[in-house]
Short mmCIF file of C-alpha atoms in Angstrom, two decimals:
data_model
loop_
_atom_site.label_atom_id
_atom_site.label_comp_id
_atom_site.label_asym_id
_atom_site.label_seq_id
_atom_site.Cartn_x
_atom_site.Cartn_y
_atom_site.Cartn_z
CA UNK A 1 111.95 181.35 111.20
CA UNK A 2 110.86 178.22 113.33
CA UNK A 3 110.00 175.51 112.36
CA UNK A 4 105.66 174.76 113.55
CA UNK A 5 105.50 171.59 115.92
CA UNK A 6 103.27 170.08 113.75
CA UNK A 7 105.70 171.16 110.18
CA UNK A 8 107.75 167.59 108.87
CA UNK A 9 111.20 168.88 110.44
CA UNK A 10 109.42 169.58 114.02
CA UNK A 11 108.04 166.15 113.71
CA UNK A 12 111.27 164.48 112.68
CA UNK A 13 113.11 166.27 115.31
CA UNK A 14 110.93 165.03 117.84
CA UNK A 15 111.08 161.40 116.82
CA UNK A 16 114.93 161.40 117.02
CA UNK A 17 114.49 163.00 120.63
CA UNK A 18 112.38 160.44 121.78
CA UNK A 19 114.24 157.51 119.83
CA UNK A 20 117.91 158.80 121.29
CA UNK A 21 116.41 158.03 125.02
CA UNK A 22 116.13 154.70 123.96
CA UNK A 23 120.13 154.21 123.49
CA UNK A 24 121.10 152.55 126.71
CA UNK A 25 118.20 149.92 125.90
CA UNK A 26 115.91 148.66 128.48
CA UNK A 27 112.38 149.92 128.97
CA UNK A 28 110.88 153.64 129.55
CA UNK A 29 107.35 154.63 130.32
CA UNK A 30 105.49 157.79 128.89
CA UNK A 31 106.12 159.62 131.85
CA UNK A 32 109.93 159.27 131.52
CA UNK A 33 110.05 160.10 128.04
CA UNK A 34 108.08 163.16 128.38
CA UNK A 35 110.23 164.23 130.91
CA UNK A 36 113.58 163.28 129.26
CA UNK A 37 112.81 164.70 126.19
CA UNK A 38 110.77 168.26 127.52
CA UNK A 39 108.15 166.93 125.36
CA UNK A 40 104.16 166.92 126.52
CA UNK A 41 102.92 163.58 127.54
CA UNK A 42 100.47 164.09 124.49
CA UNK A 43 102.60 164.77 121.74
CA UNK A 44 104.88 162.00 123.29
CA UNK A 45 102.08 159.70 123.65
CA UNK A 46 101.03 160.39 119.71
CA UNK A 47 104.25 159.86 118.43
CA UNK A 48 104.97 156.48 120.47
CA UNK A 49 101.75 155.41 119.10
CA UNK A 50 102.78 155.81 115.24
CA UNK A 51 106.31 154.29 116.09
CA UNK A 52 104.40 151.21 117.56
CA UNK A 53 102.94 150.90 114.09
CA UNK A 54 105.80 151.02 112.22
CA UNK A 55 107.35 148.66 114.32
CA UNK A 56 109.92 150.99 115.36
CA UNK A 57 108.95 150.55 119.11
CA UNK A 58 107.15 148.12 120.73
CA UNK A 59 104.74 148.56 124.19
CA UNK A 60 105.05 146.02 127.20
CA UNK A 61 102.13 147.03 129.35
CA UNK A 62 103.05 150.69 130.51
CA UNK A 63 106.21 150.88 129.11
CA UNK A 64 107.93 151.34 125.62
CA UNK A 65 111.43 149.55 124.48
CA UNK A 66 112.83 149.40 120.83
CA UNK A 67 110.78 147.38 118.25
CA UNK A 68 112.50 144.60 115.51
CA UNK A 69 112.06 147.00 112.59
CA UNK A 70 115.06 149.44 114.38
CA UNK A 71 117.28 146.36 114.85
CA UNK A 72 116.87 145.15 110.96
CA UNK A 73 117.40 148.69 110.33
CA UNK A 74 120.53 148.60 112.39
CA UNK A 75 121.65 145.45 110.88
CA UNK A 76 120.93 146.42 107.31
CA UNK A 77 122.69 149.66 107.94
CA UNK A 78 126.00 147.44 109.09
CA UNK A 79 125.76 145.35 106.34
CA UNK A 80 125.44 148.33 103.69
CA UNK A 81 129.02 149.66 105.16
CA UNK A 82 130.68 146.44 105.35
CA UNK A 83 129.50 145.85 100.98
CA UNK A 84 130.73 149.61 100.91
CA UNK A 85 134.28 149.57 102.24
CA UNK A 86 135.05 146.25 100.77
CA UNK A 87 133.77 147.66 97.05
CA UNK A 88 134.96 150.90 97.45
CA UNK A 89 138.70 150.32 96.64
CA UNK A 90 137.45 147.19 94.15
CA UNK A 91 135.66 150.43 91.94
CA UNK A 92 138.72 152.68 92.00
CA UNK A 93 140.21 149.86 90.53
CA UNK A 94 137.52 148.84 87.82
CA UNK A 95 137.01 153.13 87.13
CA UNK A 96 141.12 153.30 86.96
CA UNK A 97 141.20 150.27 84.55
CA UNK A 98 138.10 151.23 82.05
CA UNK A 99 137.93 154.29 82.26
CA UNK A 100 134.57 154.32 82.69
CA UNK A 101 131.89 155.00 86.18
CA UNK A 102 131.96 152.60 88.57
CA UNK A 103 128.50 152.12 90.36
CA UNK A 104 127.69 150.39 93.55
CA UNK A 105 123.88 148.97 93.84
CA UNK A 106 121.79 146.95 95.93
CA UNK A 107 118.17 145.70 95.39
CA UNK A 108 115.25 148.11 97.50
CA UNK A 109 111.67 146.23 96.40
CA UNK A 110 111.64 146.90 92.53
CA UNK A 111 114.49 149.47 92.39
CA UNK A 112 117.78 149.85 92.69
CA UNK A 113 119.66 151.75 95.14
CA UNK A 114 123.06 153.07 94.61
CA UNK A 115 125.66 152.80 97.41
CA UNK A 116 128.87 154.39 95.78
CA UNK A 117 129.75 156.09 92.64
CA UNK A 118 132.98 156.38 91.45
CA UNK A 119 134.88 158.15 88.32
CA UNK A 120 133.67 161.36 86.37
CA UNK A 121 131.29 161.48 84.19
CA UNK A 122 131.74 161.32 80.38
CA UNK A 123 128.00 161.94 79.64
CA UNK A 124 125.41 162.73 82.58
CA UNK A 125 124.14 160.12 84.40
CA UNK A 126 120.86 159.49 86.50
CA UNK A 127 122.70 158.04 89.16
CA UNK A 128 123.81 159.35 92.43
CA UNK A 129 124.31 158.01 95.72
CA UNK A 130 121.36 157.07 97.78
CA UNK A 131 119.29 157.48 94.63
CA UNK A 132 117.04 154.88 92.92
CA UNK A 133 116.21 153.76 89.65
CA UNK A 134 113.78 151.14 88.13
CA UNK A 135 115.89 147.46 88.79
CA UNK A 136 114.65 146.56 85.53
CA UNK A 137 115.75 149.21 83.50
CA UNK A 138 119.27 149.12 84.64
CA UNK A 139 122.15 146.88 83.81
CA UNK A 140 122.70 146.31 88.07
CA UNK A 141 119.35 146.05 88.52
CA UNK A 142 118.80 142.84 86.33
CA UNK A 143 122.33 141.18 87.71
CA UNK A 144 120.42 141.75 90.89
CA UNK A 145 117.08 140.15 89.67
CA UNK A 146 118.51 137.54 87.97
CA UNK A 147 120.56 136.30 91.43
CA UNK A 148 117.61 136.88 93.67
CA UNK A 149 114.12 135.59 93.87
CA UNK A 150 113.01 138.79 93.09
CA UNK A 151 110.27 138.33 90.28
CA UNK A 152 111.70 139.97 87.41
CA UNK A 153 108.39 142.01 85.88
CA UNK A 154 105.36 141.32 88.17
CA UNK A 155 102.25 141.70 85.66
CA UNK A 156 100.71 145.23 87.20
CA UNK A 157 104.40 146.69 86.33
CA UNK A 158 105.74 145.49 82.58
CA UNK A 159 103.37 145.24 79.61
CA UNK A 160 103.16 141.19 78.17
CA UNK A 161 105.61 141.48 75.54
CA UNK A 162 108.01 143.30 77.79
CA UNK A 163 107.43 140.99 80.42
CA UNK A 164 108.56 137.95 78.17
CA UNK A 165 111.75 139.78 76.86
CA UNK A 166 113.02 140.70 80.02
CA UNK A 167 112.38 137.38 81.25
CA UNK A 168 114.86 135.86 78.78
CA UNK A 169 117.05 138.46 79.27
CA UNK A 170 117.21 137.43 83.13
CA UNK A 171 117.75 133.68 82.10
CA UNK A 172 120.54 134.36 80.00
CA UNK A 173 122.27 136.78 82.75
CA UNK A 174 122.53 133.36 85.41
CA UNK A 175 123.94 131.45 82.64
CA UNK A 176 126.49 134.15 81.87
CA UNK A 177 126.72 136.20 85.48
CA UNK A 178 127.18 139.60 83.42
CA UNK A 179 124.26 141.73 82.54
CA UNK A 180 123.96 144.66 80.02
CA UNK A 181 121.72 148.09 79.17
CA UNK A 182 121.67 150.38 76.48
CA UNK A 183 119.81 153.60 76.74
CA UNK A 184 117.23 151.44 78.71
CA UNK A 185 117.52 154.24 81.55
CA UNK A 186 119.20 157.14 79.79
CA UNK A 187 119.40 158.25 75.81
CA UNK A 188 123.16 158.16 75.26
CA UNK A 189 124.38 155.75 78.14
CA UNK A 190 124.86 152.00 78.36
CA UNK A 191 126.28 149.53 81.46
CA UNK A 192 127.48 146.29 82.35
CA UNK A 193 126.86 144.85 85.23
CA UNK A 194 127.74 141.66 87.69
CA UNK A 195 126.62 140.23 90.98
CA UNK A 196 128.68 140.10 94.16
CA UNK A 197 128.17 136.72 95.47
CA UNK A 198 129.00 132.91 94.88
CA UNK A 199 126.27 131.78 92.81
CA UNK A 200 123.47 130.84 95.63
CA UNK A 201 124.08 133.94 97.76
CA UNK A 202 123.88 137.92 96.02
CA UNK A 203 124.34 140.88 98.45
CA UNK A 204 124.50 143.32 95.86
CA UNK A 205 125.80 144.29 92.33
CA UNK A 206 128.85 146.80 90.54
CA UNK A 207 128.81 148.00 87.08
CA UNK A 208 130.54 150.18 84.72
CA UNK A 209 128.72 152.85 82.68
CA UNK A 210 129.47 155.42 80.07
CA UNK A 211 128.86 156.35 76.64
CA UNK A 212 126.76 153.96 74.43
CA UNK A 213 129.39 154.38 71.99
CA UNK A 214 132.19 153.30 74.14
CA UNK A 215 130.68 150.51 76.64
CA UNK A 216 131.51 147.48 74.88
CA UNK A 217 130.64 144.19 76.76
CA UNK A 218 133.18 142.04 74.93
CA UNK A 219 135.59 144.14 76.15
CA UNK A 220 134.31 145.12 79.72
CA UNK A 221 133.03 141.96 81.11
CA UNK A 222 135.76 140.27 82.27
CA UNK A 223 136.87 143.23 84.36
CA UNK A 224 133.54 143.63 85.59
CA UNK A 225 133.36 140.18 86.85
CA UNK A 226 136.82 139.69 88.28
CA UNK A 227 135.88 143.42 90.05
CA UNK A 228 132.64 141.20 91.37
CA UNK A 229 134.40 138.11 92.49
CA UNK A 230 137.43 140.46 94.27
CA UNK A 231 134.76 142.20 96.04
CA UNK A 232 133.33 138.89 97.43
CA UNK A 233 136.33 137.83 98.09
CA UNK A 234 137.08 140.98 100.16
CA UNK A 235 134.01 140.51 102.53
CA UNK A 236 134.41 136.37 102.77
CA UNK A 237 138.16 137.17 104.41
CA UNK A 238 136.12 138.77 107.42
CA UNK A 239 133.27 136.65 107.13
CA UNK A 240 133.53 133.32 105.70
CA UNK A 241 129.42 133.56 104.77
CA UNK A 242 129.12 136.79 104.41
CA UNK A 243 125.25 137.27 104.24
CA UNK A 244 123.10 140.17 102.85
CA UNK A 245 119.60 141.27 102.69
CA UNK A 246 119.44 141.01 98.82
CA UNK A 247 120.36 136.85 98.77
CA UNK A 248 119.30 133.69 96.58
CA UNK A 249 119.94 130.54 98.80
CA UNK A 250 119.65 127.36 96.36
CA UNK A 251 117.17 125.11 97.95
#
């Protein structure tokens, strides 16, 4: 059965038709679209004017050309896959050498979002790739905090008391660049975690998790770290300031 024009897939559909036109750059007026795509001039018109809010396109008299949000976009995407194929060997390695899941996070607002996932899993895990959990409930997600400006637990999100915990948590994490969960997220699991970066600059975060009965940081954060630094390492070779959306620039 099709798919209504108005139904969320007929919508999407339509926005990628009108958004591939836009490929060789340059400008294109209503008219042009409409007639590139097949689509009517009012259905074009409506959807040009949404994109124009979200900063996805942007309107120069009678024409339309690609807005900043699509370029940050693009350049976000770019930077995702360069942290990606640098780490992904990096957590073969760390998953090969503990035994344990290798995760692969950056910061999105107050979450985390997982980039790569590797090793099976000993116990099941909420994580998967492209997913999200709460940054502050997560071993990655408070190695990412603590490296970032990010405030740690804004008062409309974390009670008082848990507020002030976590906050000392995060202050001990910079001293010690290795941060730790257990059963925060899930009953059963616990992680270590450390920051990619060089101390002023974070780009994202890897981790180990498994059983709470077998994630010991004494024993797993060295690897974790030297995973970290190798990973760094790794991107500074193609970029000698290697720059990411997730950063904490000393003043």
């Amino acid at each position: 059965m099709r798919n209504s024009d108005d139904s969320p897939p007929a919508v999407i559909d339509r926005v990628a038709d009108i958004l591939d036109e836009f490929r060789g750059g340059g400008h294109l007026t209503l008219s042009e679209l409409s007639g590139r795509t097949g689509l009517p001039r009012s259905s074009v018109h409506r959807l040009l004017t949404q994109l124009v809010d979200a900063g996805w396109v942007r309107r120069e008299a009678r024409t339309y050309a690609l807005g900043r949000s699509m370029f940050e976009w693009g350049a976000l995407a770019q930077h995702h896959d360069e942290l990606h194929r640098a780490a992904h060997p990096v957590l073969h390695e760390l998953h090969s050498a503990t035994g344990l899941v290798a995760h692969l996070a950056v910061l999105d607002g107050h979450n985390v979002r997982y980039l790569d996932k590797v090793g099976r899993e000993s116990v099941p895990l909420p994580s998967r790739i492209g997913g999200r959990q709460p940054a502050y409930r997560t071993a990655l997600g408070k190695a990412l905090i603590a490296h970032t400006r990010l405030d740690p637990a804004s008062p409309d999100r974390l009670p008082a008391a848990e507020s002030a915990r976590l906050r000392g948590e995060i202050a001990q994490i910079r001293e010690r660049h290795i941060a730790q969960e257990r059963e925060e997220s899930m009953r059963g699991v616990a992680c270590i975690a450390a920051p990619i970066g060089n101390g002023r600059t974070c780009i994202g975060a890897l981790s180990v998790t498994g059983n709470v009965d077998t994630v010991d940081v004494v024993q797993f954060a060295t690897p974790v770290r030297v995973a970290a630094r190798a990973v760094w390492n790794a991107l500074s070779q193609h970029d000698p300031r290697p720059r990411g959306v997730n950063q904490r620039t000393s003043a």
